[in-house]
Amino acid sequence: MTQLNSKIPQGPLAEKWTSYKTHQKLVNPANKRKLDIIVVGTGLAGAAAAASFGEMGFNVKVLCISDSPRRAHSIAAQGGINAAKNYPNDGDSVYRLFYDTIKGGDYRAREANVYRLAEVANSIIDQCVAQGVPFAREYSGYLDNRSFGGAQVSRTFYARGQTGQQLLLGAYSALSKEIGRGHVELFHRREMLDVVIIDGRARGVIARNLVTGELERYAAHAVVLATGGYGNVYFLSTNAMNSNGSAAWRAHRKGAMFANPAFVQIHPTCIPVHGDYQSKLTLMSESLRNDGRIWVPKKKEDAEKIRKGQLKPTQLGEEDRDYYLERRYPAFGNLVPRDVASRAAKERCDAGFGVGTTGLAVYLDFADAIKRLGKHVIEARYGNLFQMYEKIVDDNPYEMPMMIYPAVHYTMGGLWVDYELQTTIPGLFAAGEANFSDHGANRLGASALMQGLADGYFVLPYTIQNYLGDQISVARFKTTAPEFDEAEKNIRGQIDRLMGINGKRSVDSFHRQLGHIMWDMVGMGRNAEGLKKAVTAIQELRKEFWKDVKVTGKKDNVNNELEKALRLMDFLELGELMARDALHREESCGGHFREEHQTQDGEAKRNDDDFKYVGVWEYKGENQEPTMHVEPLNYEFIEVKTRNYKE
Amino acid sequence: MKFTLKIWRQENAKAQGRFETYQLDNISADCSFLEMLDILNEKLVNDNISLPVDTITFDHDCREGICGMCSLYINGRPHGPEQGTTVCQLHMRRFNDGDTITIEPWRAKAFPVIKDLMVDRNAFDKIIQAGGFVSVSTGGVPDANAIPVRKEDADLAMDAAACIGCGACVAACKNASAMLFVSAKVSQFALLPQGKIEAKERVQAMVAKMDELGFGNCTNTYACEAECPKNISVENIARMNREFFFSKLTLAKRESNGGGVG
Ligand SMILES: Cc1cc2nc3c(=O)[nH]c(=O)nc-3n(C[C@H](O)[C@H](O)[C@H](O)COP(=O)(O)OP(=O)(O)OC[C@H]3O[C@@H](n4cnc5c(N)ncnc54)[C@H](O)[C@@H]3O)c2cc1C
Ligand code: FES
């Protein structure tokens, strides 16, 4: 059995990373040229890592799913990125950022990793500014900050409502520089479909050329997966359409363990679902909660009238509105963490106070802020978000409160990695949202961008050297090795099988059905009965899929239907594992809310005695029950407390 | 709502393309344009249960107007009829019930068709690789607040940096010029102290690459600005032209002094 060794360095928390770097193995410049690294995915984590490896002198191959690295899902992040610069002089520090992140994650993340994240965060901002990222500035010429949920300081750097875009374009430009210099080779429109393992180590990948349909082989001394999260298992989510869980899942099938798959973040402020043709959900950035107030009608009759279109929200007086977050959580108000805000919205809607035609929506109101600051200030802060809202909903949010509802947004779970970001397969690393490492059971706003860039710019460039340090005598691999033959044959078999079924149902119809199962039973509120049902329902759906799916088009051409089918076959397995993980975790923590485990006033009840660990799953074969291992979480430096956002 | 769709179908880069006509009924006005195409694709799969069919290929990813992947030429306009909107953010309520809608790929020599409505925009990546960056490596940079930047300049840089690289400017231009795209990147960096240092070499390298890749010349018709989904301003083109001529002069001087560009 694989031993889980998290490799946390000895010593005091604040010195662990420095001590690691002091003692790690290095590769000298002449040897770096002899070593190849594959990076899969060009989001913040992948682009930053690949650019940095190239600068250091390694030979890098990058696989990009789109026509350009600049399209990666990270581009869509809106609100901002955290760092503990303490520029506003409001009492921030590395320790406080670390503490907020651990607490925000409901004490289910590894202390040493989170501390390192907080420690390198400041360098990220320095790096991005040096690359020419146009962060928002004050009239003084210095950088501006805003606040995000779960924090009482202003530590979020932003570039209008397009922070992800600007950070990704920064990393993309660094990557382009290295491509131009010949240190990095870019393969675009390629989707990785398998990891190739030789003598127990990751030595390459198989990818499908999405234009020609060819299966291609890539060999290297180490492989980095920076392939993002698996939120699209729910069909509807805020993730980009190409985001998928296959890279991680296929690595899992090859022996990389999967940690905390049930930890999914449901974001409180998204545009509500409006039709069954809908293909994705749109986020309204958390930054809006800086100035927007969330409410529903106080009386059920009013809510009903609003749903029927007989009453407008602007006609309701202050006394008839329930600002339920401010009421329940006076200390943090509208800026409570996401899991708390989402559950509170669901609670109000389930109790009959929801608005919108479906009753599954609450208001996010800017009237007070507009009165206080003027429309132009609100426009300068959130103009593009307001415009996006108006385009989708056809309603003017400057005049009518926005309608919002929670939606699947981010996956805290992912490939298990040790302190070096190495998975349980030696030589296979996972970075960014693809790994499980830093956010525990709930991620705080503006910390995914921070983690992606931390992993890519400042962690992997060190830790991968420690791995490659003893690989310098290993000659370049040939892609003719039998392990490559075997992996390619396997993928070819899957493709032929999918295209040969010729059933009656479209790929999307299956995906939508899986999405319903996941949202209803493995969503915001979970219970044992529902989760057991979900496991069986997914197993049945999987059988149905393999009998009745219809994949049109050709395998040797561009074929979106085949791409979707390959991803869905993995989601149909991953979804089951998520349900199993949620079922085993008999507690409520962060985004994982088990209805059986709540306090009288509906707050999450954590169980530290039995579940203060990472649940790490091992794949045991198709249709076999997976095995769970445990990585205990030892908090040496902070006191584990009940999360409290009330006082 | 009901629509007649005339869609460009082309098997691959080398094949002959043609328009095919499709009918769609029962489309909600709140449906997005791409969701309308999803519905059509699903209908193609379901209606032809036993025939070999192929769904319509088009590029898309974020569906939020930010990744720049979507790229449809609708009724003779890149991204369709709505000003300042990518096609993924266009909704069917902008059309009339019963409309005939013509959908084509971007048409430009530098953007060859891959299949149906999907084109190859690698040329844009190559232009960025030629100089669209600040030559800074990871680590060893000063504190983010060490160099203040005038808010005005930072805002203008951000205006330019908002370009999503979709290529609508090229598709809109009768010369298939990439000036708006290139000038936006040149401007972003030229406006910031971090980018200024290499401004001269950058503009020369990026313009040379653009010319080499077969993009046309700019004849100042400003169709690019009118069709840009992010409202990138042609002022960037003016700024780039200034940067270009000024840099040519100073670089030539440096060269004749025996300095060389390196
Ligand atoms: C709408 C939205 C707004 C957000 N706003 C914020 C914010 O304000 N602040 C914040 O901190 N976080 C935010 N987030 C979260 C954050 O954007 C992501 O978690 C983060 O960008 C992930 O970066 P990444 O590099 O790990 O992965 P990604 O950016 O997801 O990149 C992975 C890439 O790999 C590709 N890929 C997947 N599988 C394969 C394969 N098999 N082969 C090849 N390529 C593959 C994917 O398509 C993707 O392009 C937001 C997320 C969304 C959806
Ligand atoms: S799909 Fe991303 S901009 Fe349209």
Coordinates of C-alpha atoms in Angstrom, one line a residue, chain A residues 48 51-52 55 65-73 75-78 85 87 122-123 125-127 129-143 157 159-160 162 165-166 169 172-181 186 188-189 210-211 238-243 274 277-283 387-388 390-394 457-458 461 502-509 512 550 552-554 557-561, chain B residues 11-12 28-32 35 38-39 41-42 44-46 48-51 53-69 82-86 89-91 93-94 114-115 118-122 124-126 128-130 132-151 154-159 161-167 181 185 188-189 192 194-195 198 229-231:
Chain A
A48 CA 3.3 30.4 -14.4
A51 CA 7.3 30.1 -17.8
S52 CA 9.4 29.8 -14.6
E55 CA 13.5 30.7 -17.4
I65 CA -6.5 22.5 -24.7
S66 CA -7.5 25.7 -26.5
D67 CA -6.2 27.6 -29.5
S68 CA -4.1 29.8 -27.1
P69 CA -2.9 29.6 -23.5
R70 CA -4.6 32.9 -22.9
R71 CA -8.1 31.2 -23.1
A72 CA -7.6 29.0 -20.0
H73 CA -10.4 29.1 -17.5
I75 CA -9.2 34.2 -17.5
A76 CA -12.7 34.4 -16.1
A77 CA -11.8 35.2 -12.5
Q78 CA -13.2 38.6 -11.7
K85 CA 1.0 43.5 2.0
Y87 CA -0.6 48.6 2.3
N122 CA 3.4 39.2 -1.5
S123 CA 5.9 38.1 -4.0
I125 CA 1.9 40.9 -6.4
D126 CA 5.5 42.2 -6.9
Q127 CA 6.0 39.8 -9.8
V129 CA 3.4 44.4 -11.3
A130 CA 6.8 43.9 -12.8
Q131 CA 5.2 42.0 -15.7
G132 CA 3.0 45.0 -16.4
V133 CA -0.3 43.8 -14.9
P134 CA -2.4 47.0 -14.6
F135 CA -3.8 46.6 -11.1
A136 CA -6.2 49.3 -9.8
R137 CA -4.4 52.3 -8.3
E138 CA -5.2 55.2 -6.1
Y139 CA -4.7 58.8 -7.2
S140 CA -1.4 58.7 -5.4
G141 CA -0.2 56.1 -7.9
Y142 CA 0.0 53.4 -5.3
L143 CA -2.0 50.1 -5.4
F157 CA -5.6 43.4 -5.2
A159 CA -7.8 44.9 -12.0
R160 CA -11.4 46.2 -12.4
Q162 CA -11.1 41.3 -14.7
Q165 CA -7.8 38.0 -17.1
Q166 CA -5.0 40.4 -16.3
L169 CA -2.3 37.6 -19.5
Y172 CA 0.8 34.2 -20.7
S173 CA 3.2 36.9 -21.7
A174 CA 5.9 35.4 -19.5
L175 CA 5.2 32.0 -21.1
S176 CA 5.1 33.6 -24.6
K177 CA 8.5 35.1 -23.9
E178 CA 9.9 31.6 -23.1
I179 CA 8.3 30.1 -26.2
G180 CA 9.8 32.8 -28.3
R181 CA 13.2 32.1 -26.8
L186 CA 3.7 24.9 -27.0
H188 CA -2.2 23.8 -28.6
R189 CA -5.5 22.2 -29.1
L210 CA -8.1 18.0 -31.1
V211 CA -7.7 19.0 -34.7
T238 CA -19.5 28.8 -13.2
N239 CA -16.6 26.9 -14.8
A240 CA -15.7 27.3 -18.5
M241 CA -17.1 24.8 -20.9
N242 CA -13.8 23.1 -21.5
S243 CA -13.0 22.7 -17.8
H274 CA -33.6 30.4 -16.0
Y277 CA -31.5 24.9 -22.3
Q278 CA -29.0 26.7 -20.1
S279 CA -25.4 25.7 -20.6
K280 CA -23.6 27.4 -17.8
L281 CA -24.0 29.7 -14.9
T282 CA -22.6 33.2 -14.5
L283 CA -20.9 34.4 -11.4
Q387 CA -23.2 45.1 -17.8
M388 CA -22.9 41.3 -17.8
E390 CA -28.0 43.3 -17.7
K391 CA -27.1 41.3 -20.9
I392 CA -28.1 38.0 -19.4
V393 CA -31.1 39.0 -17.3
D394 CA -32.3 42.0 -19.4
Y457 CA 5.8 30.9 -9.7
F458 CA 7.2 30.2 -6.3
P461 CA 10.2 25.8 -9.4
N502 CA -24.4 4.3 -31.5
G503 CA -27.2 4.5 -29.0
K504 CA -30.1 6.9 -28.9
R505 CA -29.1 9.6 -26.4
S506 CA -26.9 12.6 -26.8
V507 CA -23.9 13.1 -24.6
D508 CA -25.3 16.3 -23.1
S509 CA -28.6 14.5 -22.1
R512 CA -27.5 17.0 -17.6
K550 CA -24.6 8.4 -29.3
T552 CA -21.5 11.5 -33.7
G553 CA -18.8 12.7 -36.0
K554 CA -15.4 11.2 -36.8
N557 CA -11.3 15.1 -37.2
V558 CA -12.4 17.9 -34.8
N559 CA -15.1 16.2 -32.8
N560 CA -16.7 18.0 -29.8
E561 CA -19.1 15.3 -29.2
Chain B
E11 CA -15.2 19.4 -43.2
N12 CA -11.6 20.5 -42.7
S28 CA -36.6 31.2 -25.8
A29 CA -35.8 34.9 -26.1
D30 CA -33.6 34.5 -23.0
C31 CA -31.5 31.8 -24.7
S32 CA -28.0 32.9 -25.6
E35 CA -27.1 28.0 -26.4
D38 CA -26.3 23.9 -28.7
I39 CA -30.0 23.2 -29.2
N41 CA -26.6 20.4 -32.3
E42 CA -28.6 18.3 -29.9
L44 CA -29.0 17.2 -35.2
V45 CA -27.9 14.3 -32.9
N46 CA -31.5 13.3 -31.9
N48 CA -30.7 11.6 -37.2
I49 CA -30.7 8.7 -34.8
S50 CA -29.2 6.2 -37.3
L51 CA -27.7 8.5 -40.0
V53 CA -24.2 13.2 -38.7
D54 CA -21.7 15.7 -37.6
T55 CA -22.6 18.5 -35.2
I56 CA -21.6 22.1 -36.1
T57 CA -18.2 23.0 -34.7
F58 CA -17.6 26.4 -33.2
D59 CA -15.1 27.7 -30.7
H60 CA -16.2 28.7 -27.2
D61 CA -15.1 28.3 -23.6
C62 CA -15.9 30.8 -20.9
R63 CA -19.3 31.9 -22.3
E64 CA -18.9 35.1 -20.3
G65 CA -17.2 37.3 -22.8
I66 CA -13.7 37.2 -21.5
C67 CA -11.7 34.2 -23.0
G68 CA -12.0 35.5 -26.6
M69 CA -12.6 32.0 -27.8
E82 CA -25.0 44.0 -30.5
Q83 CA -22.4 46.7 -29.9
G84 CA -19.7 45.8 -27.4
T85 CA -20.8 42.2 -27.0
T86 CA -19.1 38.8 -27.7
Q89 CA -23.1 37.1 -24.5
L90 CA -25.5 37.8 -27.3
H91 CA -29.1 36.7 -26.6
R93 CA -34.0 38.6 -27.8
R94 CA -31.8 40.8 -30.0
I114 CA -10.1 24.5 -39.3
K115 CA -13.6 23.1 -39.4
M118 CA -13.6 27.2 -36.1
V119 CA -10.5 29.1 -37.3
D120 CA -6.8 29.0 -36.4
R121 CA -5.7 32.1 -34.6
N122 CA -2.2 31.1 -33.8
F124 CA -1.9 36.2 -32.6
D125 CA 0.2 34.0 -30.2
K126 CA 3.2 34.4 -32.5
I128 CA 2.9 38.1 -28.6
Q129 CA 5.9 35.7 -28.6
A130 CA 7.8 38.2 -30.8
G132 CA 4.4 41.2 -26.3
F133 CA 5.9 40.9 -22.8
V134 CA 8.2 42.5 -20.3
S135 CA 11.5 40.6 -20.2
V136 CA 11.4 39.9 -16.5
S137 CA 12.0 36.5 -14.9
T138 CA 10.3 35.1 -11.8
G139 CA 11.8 36.5 -8.6
G140 CA 14.1 39.3 -7.9
V141 CA 11.7 42.2 -8.6
P142 CA 11.1 45.2 -6.4
D143 CA 8.2 45.7 -4.1
A144 CA 4.9 46.3 -6.0
N145 CA 4.6 49.8 -4.5
A146 CA 8.2 50.8 -5.2
I147 CA 7.3 52.5 -8.5
P148 CA 4.1 54.5 -8.3
V149 CA 2.2 54.8 -11.5
R150 CA -0.1 57.7 -12.3
K151 CA -3.7 56.5 -12.0
A154 CA -2.7 52.7 -15.1
D155 CA -6.4 53.2 -16.2
L156 CA -5.4 53.7 -19.9
A157 CA -3.1 50.7 -19.7
M158 CA -6.1 48.7 -18.3
D159 CA -8.4 50.0 -21.1
A161 CA -5.2 45.4 -21.7
A162 CA -8.9 44.6 -21.7
C163 CA -8.5 43.2 -25.3
I164 CA -9.6 39.5 -25.3
G165 CA -7.7 38.5 -28.4
C166 CA -10.7 37.2 -30.2
G167 CA -9.8 38.5 -33.7
F181 CA -4.9 43.9 -31.4
K185 CA -0.7 45.3 -26.3
Q188 CA -0.5 48.7 -22.4
F189 CA 3.2 48.3 -21.9
L192 CA 3.6 51.7 -17.7
Q194 CA 7.7 48.6 -16.2
G195 CA 7.1 48.2 -20.0
E198 CA 11.7 47.8 -23.9
P229 CA -16.6 43.5 -28.3
K230 CA -14.5 45.2 -25.7
N231 CA -14.6 48.7 -27.2

